[in-house]
Coordinates of C-alpha atoms and ligand atoms in Angstrom, one line a residue:
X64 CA 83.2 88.6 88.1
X65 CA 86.6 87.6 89.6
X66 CA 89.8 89.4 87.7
X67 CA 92.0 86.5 86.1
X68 CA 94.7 89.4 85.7
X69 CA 94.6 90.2 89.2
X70 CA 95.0 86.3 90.4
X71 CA 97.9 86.9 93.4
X72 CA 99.3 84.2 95.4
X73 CA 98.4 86.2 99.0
X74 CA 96.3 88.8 99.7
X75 CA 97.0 90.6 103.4
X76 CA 94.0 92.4 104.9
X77 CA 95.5 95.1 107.2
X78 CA 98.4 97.0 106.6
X79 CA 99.4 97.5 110.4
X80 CA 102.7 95.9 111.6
X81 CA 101.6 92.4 111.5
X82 CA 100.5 92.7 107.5
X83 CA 103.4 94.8 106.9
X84 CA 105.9 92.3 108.0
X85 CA 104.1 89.7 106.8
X86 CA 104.1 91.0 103.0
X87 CA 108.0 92.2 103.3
X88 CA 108.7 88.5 104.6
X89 CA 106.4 87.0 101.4
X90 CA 108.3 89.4 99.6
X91 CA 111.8 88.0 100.2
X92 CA 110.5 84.5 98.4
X93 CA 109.0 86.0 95.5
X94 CA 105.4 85.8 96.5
X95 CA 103.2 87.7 95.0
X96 CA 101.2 89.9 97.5
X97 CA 99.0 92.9 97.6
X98 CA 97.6 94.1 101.0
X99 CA 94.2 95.1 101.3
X100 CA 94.1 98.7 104.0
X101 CA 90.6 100.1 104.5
X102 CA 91.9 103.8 105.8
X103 CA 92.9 105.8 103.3
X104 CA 95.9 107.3 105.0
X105 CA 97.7 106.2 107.7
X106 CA 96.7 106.6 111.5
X107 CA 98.1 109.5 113.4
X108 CA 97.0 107.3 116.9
X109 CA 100.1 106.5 118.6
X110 CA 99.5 103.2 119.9
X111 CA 102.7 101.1 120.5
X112 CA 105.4 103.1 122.0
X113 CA 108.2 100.6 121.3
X114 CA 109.9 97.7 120.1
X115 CA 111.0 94.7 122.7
X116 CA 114.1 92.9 122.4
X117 CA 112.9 89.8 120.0
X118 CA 111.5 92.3 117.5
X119 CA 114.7 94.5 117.3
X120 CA 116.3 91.4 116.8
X121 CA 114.5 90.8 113.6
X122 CA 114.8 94.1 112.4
X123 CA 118.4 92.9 112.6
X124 CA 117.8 89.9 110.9
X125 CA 116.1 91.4 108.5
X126 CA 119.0 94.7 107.7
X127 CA 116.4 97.1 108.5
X128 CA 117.1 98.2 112.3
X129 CA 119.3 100.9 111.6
X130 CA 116.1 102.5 109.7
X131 CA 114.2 101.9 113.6
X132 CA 117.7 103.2 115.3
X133 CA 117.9 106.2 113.5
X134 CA 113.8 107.1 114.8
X135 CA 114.3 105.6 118.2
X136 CA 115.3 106.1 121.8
X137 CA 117.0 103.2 123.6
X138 CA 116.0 102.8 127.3
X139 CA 117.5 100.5 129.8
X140 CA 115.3 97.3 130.3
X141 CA 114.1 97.1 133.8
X142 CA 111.8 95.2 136.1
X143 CA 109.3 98.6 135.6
X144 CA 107.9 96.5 132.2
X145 CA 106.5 94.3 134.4
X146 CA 102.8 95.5 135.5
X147 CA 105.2 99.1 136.1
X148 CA 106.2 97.6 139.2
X149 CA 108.8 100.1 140.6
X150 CA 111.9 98.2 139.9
X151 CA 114.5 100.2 137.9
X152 CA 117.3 97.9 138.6
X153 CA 118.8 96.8 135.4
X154 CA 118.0 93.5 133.9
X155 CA 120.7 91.4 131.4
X156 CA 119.1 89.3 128.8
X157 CA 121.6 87.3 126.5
X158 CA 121.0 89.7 123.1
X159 CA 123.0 91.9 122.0
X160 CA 119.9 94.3 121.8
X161 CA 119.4 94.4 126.1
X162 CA 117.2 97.7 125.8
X163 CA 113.6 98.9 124.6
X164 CA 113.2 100.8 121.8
X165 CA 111.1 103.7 122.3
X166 CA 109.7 104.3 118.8
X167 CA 106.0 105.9 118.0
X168 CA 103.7 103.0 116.3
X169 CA 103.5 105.6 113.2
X170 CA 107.1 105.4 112.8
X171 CA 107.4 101.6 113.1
X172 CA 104.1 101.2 110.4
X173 CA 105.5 103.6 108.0
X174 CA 109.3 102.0 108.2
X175 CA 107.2 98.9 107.5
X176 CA 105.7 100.0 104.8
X177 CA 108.7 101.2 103.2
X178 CA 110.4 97.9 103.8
X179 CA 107.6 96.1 102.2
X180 CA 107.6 98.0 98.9
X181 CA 110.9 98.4 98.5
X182 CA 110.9 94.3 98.1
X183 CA 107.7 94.5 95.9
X184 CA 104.2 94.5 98.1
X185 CA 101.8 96.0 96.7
X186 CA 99.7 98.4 99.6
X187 CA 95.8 99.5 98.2
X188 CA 94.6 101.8 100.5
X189 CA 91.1 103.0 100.6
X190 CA 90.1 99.3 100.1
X191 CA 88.3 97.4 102.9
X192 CA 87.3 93.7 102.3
X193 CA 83.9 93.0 103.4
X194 CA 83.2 89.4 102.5
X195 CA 85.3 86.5 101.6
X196 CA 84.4 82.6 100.5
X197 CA 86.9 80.2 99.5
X198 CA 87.3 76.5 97.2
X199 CA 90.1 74.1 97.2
X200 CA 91.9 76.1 94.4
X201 CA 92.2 79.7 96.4
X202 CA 90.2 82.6 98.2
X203 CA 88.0 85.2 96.5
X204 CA 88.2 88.3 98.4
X205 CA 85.0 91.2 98.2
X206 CA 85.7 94.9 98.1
X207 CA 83.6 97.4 99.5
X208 CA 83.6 98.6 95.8
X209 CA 81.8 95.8 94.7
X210 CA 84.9 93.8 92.8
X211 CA 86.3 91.0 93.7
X212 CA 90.1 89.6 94.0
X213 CA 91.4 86.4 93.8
X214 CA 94.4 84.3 95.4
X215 CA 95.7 81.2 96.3
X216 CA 95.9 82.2 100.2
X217 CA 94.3 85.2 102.3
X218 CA 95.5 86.4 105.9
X219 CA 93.7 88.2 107.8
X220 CA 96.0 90.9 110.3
X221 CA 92.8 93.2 109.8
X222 CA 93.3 93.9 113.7
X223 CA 90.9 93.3 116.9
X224 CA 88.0 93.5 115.2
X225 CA 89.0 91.5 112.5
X226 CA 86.6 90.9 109.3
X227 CA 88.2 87.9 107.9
X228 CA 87.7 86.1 112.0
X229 CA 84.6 86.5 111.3
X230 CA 83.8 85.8 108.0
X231 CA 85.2 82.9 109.2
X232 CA 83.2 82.1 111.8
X233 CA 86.3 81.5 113.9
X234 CA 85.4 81.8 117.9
X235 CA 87.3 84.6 119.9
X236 CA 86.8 83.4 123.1
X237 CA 87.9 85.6 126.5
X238 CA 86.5 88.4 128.8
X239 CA 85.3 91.5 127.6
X240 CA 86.1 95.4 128.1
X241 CA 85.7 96.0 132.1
X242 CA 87.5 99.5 132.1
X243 CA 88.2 102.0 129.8
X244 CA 90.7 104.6 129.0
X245 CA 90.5 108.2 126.7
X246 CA 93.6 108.8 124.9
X247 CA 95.0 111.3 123.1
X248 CA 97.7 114.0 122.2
X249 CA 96.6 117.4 122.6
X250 CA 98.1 121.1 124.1
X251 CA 97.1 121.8 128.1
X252 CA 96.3 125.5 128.7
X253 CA 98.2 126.1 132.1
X254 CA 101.5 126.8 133.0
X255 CA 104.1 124.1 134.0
X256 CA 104.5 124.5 137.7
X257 CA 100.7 124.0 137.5
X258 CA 100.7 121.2 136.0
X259 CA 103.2 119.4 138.2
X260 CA 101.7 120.7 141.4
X261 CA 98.7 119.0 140.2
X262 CA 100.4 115.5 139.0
X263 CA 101.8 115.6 142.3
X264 CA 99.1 115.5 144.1
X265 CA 97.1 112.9 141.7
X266 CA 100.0 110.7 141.7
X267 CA 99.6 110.2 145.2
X268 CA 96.3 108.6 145.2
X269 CA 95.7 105.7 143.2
X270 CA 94.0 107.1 140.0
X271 CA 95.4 105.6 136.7
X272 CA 95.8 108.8 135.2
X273 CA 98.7 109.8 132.5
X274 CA 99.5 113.4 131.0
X275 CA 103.6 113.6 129.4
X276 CA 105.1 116.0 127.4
X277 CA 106.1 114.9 123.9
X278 CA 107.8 118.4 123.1
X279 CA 106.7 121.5 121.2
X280 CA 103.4 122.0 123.7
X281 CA 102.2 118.8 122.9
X282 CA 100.8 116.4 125.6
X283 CA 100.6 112.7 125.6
X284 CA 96.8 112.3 128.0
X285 CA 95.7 109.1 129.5
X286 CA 92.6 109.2 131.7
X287 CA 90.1 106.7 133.1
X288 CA 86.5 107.0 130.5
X289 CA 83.1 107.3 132.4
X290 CA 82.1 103.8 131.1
X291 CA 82.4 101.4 128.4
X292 CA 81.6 102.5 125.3
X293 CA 79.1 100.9 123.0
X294 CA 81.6 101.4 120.1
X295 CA 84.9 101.9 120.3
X296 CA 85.6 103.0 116.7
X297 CA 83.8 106.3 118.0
X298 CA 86.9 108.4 119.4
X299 CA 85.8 110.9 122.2
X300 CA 85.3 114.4 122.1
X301 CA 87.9 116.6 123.4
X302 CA 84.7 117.7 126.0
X303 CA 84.5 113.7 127.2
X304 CA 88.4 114.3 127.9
X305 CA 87.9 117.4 129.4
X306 CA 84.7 116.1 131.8
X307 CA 87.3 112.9 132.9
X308 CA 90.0 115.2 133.4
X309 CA 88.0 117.0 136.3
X310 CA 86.5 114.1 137.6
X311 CA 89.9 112.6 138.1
X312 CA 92.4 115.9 138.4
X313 CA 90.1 118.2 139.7
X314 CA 91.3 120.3 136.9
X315 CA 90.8 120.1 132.6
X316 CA 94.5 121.6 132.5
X317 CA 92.6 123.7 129.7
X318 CA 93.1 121.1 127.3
X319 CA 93.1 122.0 123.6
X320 CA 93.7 121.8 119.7
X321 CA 94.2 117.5 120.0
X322 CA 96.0 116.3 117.3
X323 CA 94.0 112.8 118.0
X324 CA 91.9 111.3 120.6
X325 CA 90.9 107.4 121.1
X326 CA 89.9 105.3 123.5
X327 CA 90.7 101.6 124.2
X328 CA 89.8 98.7 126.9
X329 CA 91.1 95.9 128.8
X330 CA 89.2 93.2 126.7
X331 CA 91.4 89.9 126.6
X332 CA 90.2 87.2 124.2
X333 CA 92.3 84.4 121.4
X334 CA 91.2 83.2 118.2
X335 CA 89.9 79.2 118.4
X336 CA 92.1 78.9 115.6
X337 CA 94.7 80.4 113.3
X338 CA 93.4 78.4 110.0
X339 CA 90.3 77.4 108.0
X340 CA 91.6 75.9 105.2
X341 CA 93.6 78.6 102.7
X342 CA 92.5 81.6 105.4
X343 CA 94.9 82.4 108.1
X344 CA 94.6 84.8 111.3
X345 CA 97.5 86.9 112.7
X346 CA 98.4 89.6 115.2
X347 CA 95.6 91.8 117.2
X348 CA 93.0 89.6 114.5
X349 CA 94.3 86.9 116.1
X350 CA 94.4 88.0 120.1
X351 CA 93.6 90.8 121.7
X352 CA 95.0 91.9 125.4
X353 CA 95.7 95.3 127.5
X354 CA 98.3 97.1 126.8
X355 CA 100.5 96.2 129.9
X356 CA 104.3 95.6 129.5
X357 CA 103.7 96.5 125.6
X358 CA 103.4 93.5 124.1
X359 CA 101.2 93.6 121.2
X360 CA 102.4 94.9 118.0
X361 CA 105.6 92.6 119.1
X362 CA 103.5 89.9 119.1
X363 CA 102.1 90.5 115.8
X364 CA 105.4 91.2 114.0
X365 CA 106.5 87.9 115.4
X366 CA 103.3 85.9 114.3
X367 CA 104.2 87.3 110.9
X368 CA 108.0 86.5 111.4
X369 CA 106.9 82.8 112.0
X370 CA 104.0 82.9 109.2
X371 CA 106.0 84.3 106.2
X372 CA 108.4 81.7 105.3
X373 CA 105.8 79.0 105.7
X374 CA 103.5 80.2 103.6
X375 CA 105.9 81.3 100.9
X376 CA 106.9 77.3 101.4
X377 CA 103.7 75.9 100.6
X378 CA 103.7 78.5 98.0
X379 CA 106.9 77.8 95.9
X380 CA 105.8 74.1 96.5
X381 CA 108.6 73.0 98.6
X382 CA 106.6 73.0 102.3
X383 CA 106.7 69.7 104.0
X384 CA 103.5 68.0 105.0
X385 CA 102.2 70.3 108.3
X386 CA 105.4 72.8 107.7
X387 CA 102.2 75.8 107.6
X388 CA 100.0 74.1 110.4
X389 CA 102.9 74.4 112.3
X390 CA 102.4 78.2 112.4
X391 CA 99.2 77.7 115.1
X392 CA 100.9 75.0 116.9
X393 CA 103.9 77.2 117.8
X394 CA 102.8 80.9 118.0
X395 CA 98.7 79.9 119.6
X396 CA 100.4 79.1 122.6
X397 CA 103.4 81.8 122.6
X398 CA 99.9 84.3 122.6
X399 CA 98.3 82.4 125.3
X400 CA 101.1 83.0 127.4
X401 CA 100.9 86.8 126.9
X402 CA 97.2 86.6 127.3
X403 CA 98.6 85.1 130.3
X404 CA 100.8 87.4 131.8
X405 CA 98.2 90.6 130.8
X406 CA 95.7 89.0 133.1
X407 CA 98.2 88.5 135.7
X408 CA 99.3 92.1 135.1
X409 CA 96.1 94.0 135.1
X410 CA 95.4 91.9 138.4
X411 CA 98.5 93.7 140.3
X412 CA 97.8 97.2 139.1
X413 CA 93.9 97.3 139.9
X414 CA 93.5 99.5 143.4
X415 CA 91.5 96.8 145.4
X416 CA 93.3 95.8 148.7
X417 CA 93.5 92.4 147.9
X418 CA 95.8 92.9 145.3
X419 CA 97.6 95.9 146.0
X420 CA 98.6 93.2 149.0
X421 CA 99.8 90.8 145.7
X422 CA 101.6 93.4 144.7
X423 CA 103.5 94.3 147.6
X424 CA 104.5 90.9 147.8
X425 CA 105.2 90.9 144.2
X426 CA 107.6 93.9 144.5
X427 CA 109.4 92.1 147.1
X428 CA 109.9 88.8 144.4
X429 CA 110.8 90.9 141.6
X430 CA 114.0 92.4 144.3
X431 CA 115.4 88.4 143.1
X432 CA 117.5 89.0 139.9
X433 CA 116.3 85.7 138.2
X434 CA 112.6 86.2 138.7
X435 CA 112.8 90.2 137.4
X436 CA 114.8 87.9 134.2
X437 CA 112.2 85.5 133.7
X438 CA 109.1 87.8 133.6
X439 CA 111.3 90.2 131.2
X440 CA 112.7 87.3 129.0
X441 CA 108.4 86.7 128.7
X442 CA 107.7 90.1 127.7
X443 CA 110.5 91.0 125.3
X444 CA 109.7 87.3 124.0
X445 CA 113.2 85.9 123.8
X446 CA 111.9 83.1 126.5
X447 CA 110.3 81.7 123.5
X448 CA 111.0 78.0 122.6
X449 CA 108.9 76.3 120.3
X450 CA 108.7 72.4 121.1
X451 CA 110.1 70.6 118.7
X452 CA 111.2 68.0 121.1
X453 CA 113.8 66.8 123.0
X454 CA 117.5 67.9 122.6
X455 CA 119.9 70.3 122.7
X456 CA 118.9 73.0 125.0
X457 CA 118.8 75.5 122.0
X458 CA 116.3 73.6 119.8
X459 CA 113.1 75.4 119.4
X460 CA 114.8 78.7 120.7
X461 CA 115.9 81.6 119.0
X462 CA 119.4 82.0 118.8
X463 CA 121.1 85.6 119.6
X464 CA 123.2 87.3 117.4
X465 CA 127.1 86.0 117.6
X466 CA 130.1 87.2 116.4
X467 CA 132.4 85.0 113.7
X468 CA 135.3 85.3 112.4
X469 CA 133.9 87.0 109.4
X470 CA 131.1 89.2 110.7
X471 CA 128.5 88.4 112.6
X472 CA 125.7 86.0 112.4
X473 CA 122.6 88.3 111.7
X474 CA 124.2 90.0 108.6
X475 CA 124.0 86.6 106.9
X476 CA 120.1 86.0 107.7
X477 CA 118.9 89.6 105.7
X478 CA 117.3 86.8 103.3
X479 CA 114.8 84.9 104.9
X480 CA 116.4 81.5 104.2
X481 CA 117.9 78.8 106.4
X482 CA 121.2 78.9 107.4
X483 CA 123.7 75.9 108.6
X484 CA 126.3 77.9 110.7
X485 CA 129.1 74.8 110.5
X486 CA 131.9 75.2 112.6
X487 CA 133.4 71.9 111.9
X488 CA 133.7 72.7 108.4
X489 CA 133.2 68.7 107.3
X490 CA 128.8 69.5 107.1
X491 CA 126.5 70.1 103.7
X492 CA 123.7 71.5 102.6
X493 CA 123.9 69.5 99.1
X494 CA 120.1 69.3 98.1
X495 CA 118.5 72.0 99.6
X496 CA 121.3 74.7 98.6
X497 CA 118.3 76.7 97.1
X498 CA 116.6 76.8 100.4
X499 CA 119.5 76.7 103.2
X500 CA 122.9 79.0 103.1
X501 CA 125.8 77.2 104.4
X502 CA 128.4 79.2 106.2
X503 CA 131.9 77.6 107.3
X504 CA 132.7 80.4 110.3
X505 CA 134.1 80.2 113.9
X506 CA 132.0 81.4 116.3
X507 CA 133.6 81.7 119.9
X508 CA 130.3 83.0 121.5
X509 CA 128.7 79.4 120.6
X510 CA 129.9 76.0 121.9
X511 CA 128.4 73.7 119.3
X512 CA 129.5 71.6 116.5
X513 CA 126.9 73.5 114.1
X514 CA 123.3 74.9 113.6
X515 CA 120.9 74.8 111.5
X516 CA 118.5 77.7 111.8
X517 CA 114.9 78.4 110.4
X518 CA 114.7 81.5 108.6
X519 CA 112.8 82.7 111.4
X520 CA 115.9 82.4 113.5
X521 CA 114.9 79.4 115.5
X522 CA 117.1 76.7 115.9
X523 CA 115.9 73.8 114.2
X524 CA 118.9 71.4 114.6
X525 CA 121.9 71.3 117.0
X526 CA 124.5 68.5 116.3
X527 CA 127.9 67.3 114.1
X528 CA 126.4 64.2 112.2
X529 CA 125.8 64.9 108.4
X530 CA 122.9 61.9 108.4
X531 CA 121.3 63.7 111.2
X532 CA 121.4 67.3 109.5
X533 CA 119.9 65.6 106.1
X534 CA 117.0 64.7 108.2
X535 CA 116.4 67.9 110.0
X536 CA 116.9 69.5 107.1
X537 CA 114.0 67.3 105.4
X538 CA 112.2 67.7 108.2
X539 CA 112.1 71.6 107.6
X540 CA 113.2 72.6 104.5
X541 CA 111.3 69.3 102.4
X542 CA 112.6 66.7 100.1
X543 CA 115.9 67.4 98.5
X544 CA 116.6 69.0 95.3
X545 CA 118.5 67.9 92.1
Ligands
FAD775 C1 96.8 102.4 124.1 C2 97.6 101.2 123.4 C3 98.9 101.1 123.6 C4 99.6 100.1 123.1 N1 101.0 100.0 123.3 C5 101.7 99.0 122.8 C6 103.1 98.9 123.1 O1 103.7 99.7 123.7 N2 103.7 97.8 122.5 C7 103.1 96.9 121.7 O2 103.8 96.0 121.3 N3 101.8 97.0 121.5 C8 101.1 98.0 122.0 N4 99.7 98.1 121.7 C9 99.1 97.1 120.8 C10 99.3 97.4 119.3 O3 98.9 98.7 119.0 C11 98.6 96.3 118.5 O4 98.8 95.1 119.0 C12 99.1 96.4 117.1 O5 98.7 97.5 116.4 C13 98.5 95.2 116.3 O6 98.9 95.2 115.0 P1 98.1 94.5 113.8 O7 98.8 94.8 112.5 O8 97.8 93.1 114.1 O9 96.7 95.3 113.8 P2 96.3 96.8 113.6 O10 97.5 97.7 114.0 O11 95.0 97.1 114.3 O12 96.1 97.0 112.1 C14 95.0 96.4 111.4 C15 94.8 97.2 110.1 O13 93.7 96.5 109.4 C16 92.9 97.5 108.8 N5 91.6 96.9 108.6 C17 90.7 96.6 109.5 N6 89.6 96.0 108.9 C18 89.9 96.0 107.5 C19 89.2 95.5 106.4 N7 88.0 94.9 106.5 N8 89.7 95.6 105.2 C20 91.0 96.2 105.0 N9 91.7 96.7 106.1 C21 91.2 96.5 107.3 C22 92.9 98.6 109.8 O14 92.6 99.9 109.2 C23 94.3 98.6 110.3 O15 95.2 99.5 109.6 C24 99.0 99.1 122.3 C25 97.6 99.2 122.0 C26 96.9 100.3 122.6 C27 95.4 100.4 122.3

């Protein structure tokens, strides 16, 4: 029997990064969202180990990144996130955010959370969806409990393995697992000058192999697995690690007391599609990839960054015809891309001669300050431009924070809504006032006329002409109000 009472506009499945930005950005609209999470409690398994430059700009956005600051370390950027070529010569991106932001995934999922429920989501742990089906009118999700919960829409950030894909039946084309890695945090039972002497000696051969301290004893261990594992939702035993450890380091380091152990593969693979119908895909659900240059959970957090305001759109009624298809036309290929440049990554750090010899050459590119800048502007994501056409050189990019006159422009987007930053002061937003803040400033960081931006930061309108800015404006934000 479906609930009447517990009819929601969205239901989330997955409360990892990409569902947890997805409900806060829902939440800034009013929508109505609960999120499904199947684990009871939180992960300890430290995935992600930071934040890249387009996501710290939306914690910005957003008025939540001195919460990320305050847990965070900020390292230069270099040419080293890039397949860890050994490059540490600076790069300069045009944000005001040029660093990475070393932050444990735990840290940036429970900041998440908080964000999210502080604007309203509701998060049911302990609550897996095992089924779904859907009619013209909305989704009916089923529990593991047995009940069932209805809504108008359901996304699916329910991770690599995602449920909802294949309820679906949506393809996830790509290549699967060829190597595999054991990780985990755990003690090492040998002193120090042990330990280096041995990391020494490893480091000069070409073993992918990984052991850092994280403080009080505890170790951060990456090591290469025996094979592929049948299931990966089995984390290995701390005598796998130990076995791997000696067939690699010679030694086990006396490993012991883990505080978690997993293991994870190279399999690269995209979803056919984003959306059947009132069912939408996003983050690792979505597309899966190594972990080279860290570029997943950003991805995810900017699918959901895209997603949210659409959604609430169509939602509140005001979308314009194709406003949410839009979401799989501008982030399916932004994924391909990273898809892209994993492939290309895990190519220069295998250990075969042929391309080790890429590499070398590769190295010798990457000494070229605009090629290090164009492969870091692809994995911090602020290369990003969605194609909405012809134009200004800005349209369909992000635009960086800027200073005005009064403040600066990120303060004025905490929100979610559009913004017309007018610096000729003669510009309106008459009509869609309830949708689109206008803001009369002086910007001396940006040499335009005015800009409209999406609530997603992307510029959806460069130009002086008030006709003009009516259409863009319907283009984006739908017909006018009264
Ligand atoms: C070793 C490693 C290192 C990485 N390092 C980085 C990095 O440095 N930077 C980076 O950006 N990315 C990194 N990543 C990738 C990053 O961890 C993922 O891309 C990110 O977690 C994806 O977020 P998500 O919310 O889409 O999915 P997930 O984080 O996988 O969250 C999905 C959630 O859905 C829940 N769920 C699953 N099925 C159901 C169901 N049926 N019902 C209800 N709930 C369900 C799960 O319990 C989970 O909580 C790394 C990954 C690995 C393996």
């Amino acid at each position: 029997m479906v609930d009447a009472k517990n009819t929601i506009d969205v239901i989330i499945t997955g409360a990892g990064p990409t569902g947890l930005m997805l409900a806060a950005e829902l939440r800034l609209h009013d929508v109505r969202v609960v999120v499904l999470e199947r684990d009871a409690e939180p992960t300890r398994v430290v995935r992600s180990l930071g934040l890249h430059v387009r996501s710290i700009e939306i914690m910005d956005q957003r008025g939540i990144l001195d919460r990320f600051l305050a847990h965070g370390h900020q390292h230069p950027l270099t040419g080293t996130f890039f397949a860890a070529i050994d490059n540490p010569a600076p790069v300069q991106l045009d944000t005001a955010h040029c660093y990475v932001l070393g932050i444990p995934q735990p840290v940036t999922d429970r900041l998440l959370a908080e964000h999210a429920m502080e604007l309203g989501a509701e998060i049911r742990r302990g609550c897996e969806l095992v089924g779904l089906s859907q009619d013209e009118h909305g989704v009916t999700a089923e529990l593991s409990d047995g009940t069932q919960l209805r809504s108008r829409y359901l996304v699916g950030c329910d991770g690599g393995r995602s449920t909802v894909r294949k309820q679906l039946g949506v393809g996830f084309p790509g290549e699967p697992s060829s190597v595999e890695f054991l990780l985990g945090e755990m003690e090492v039972g040998v002193p120090q000058e042990t330990l280096t002497a041995v990391m020494t000696e490893v480091r000069k051969t070409e073993k992918r192999f990984g052991l850092g301290p994280l403080g009080d004893g505890v170790y951060r261990v990456l090591v290469p697995a025996e094979g592929v594992a049948e299931d990966r939702t089995v984390p290995p035993t701390l005598e796998e690690f130990k076995r791997q450890l000696r067939a690699t380091a010679g030694t086990d380091f006396g490993v012991h007391s883990p505080r978690w152990l997993s293991r994870f593969g190279d399999a690269t693979r995209q979803a056919e599609r984003y959306r059947v119908g009132r069912v939408l895909l996003a983050g690792d659900a979505a597309h899966i990839h190594p972990p080279a240059g860290g570029q997943g959970l950003n991805l995810g957090v900017q699918d959901a960054f895209n997603l949210g305001w659409k959604l609430a759109a169509e939602i509140r009624g005001w979308a314009p015809e194709g406003l949410l298809d839009s979401y799989e036309t501008e982030r399916h290929p932004v994924a391909a891309d990273v898809l892209n440049n994993s492939r290309a990554q895990m190519v220069l750090m295998s250990t075969e001669p042929g391309p080790q010899a890429v590499r070398r050459l590769w190295s010798e590119l990457m000494e070229f300050e605009e090629v290090r800048r164009y492969l870091i502007e692809k994995i911090t994501a602020i290369g990003v431009r969605y194609d909405f056409g012809e134009g200004h050189p800005l349209l369909g990019r992000r635009l960086r924070d800027v200073g005005l006159k009064r403040g600066r422009l990120y303060e004025l987007m905490h929100g979610g809504r559009g913004l017309l930053l007018d610096q000729t002061g003669r510009l309106s937003v008459e009509g869609w006032g309830d949708r689109v803040d206008y803001v009369a400033d002086i910007s001396e960081e940006l040499d335009v006329p005015a800009v409209l931006l999406r609530p997603d930061g992307h510029v959806a309108w460069v130009g002086e002409d008030q006709p003009e800015l009516v259409g863009a404006m319907a283009k984006w934000f739908g017909a006018a109000g009264s």
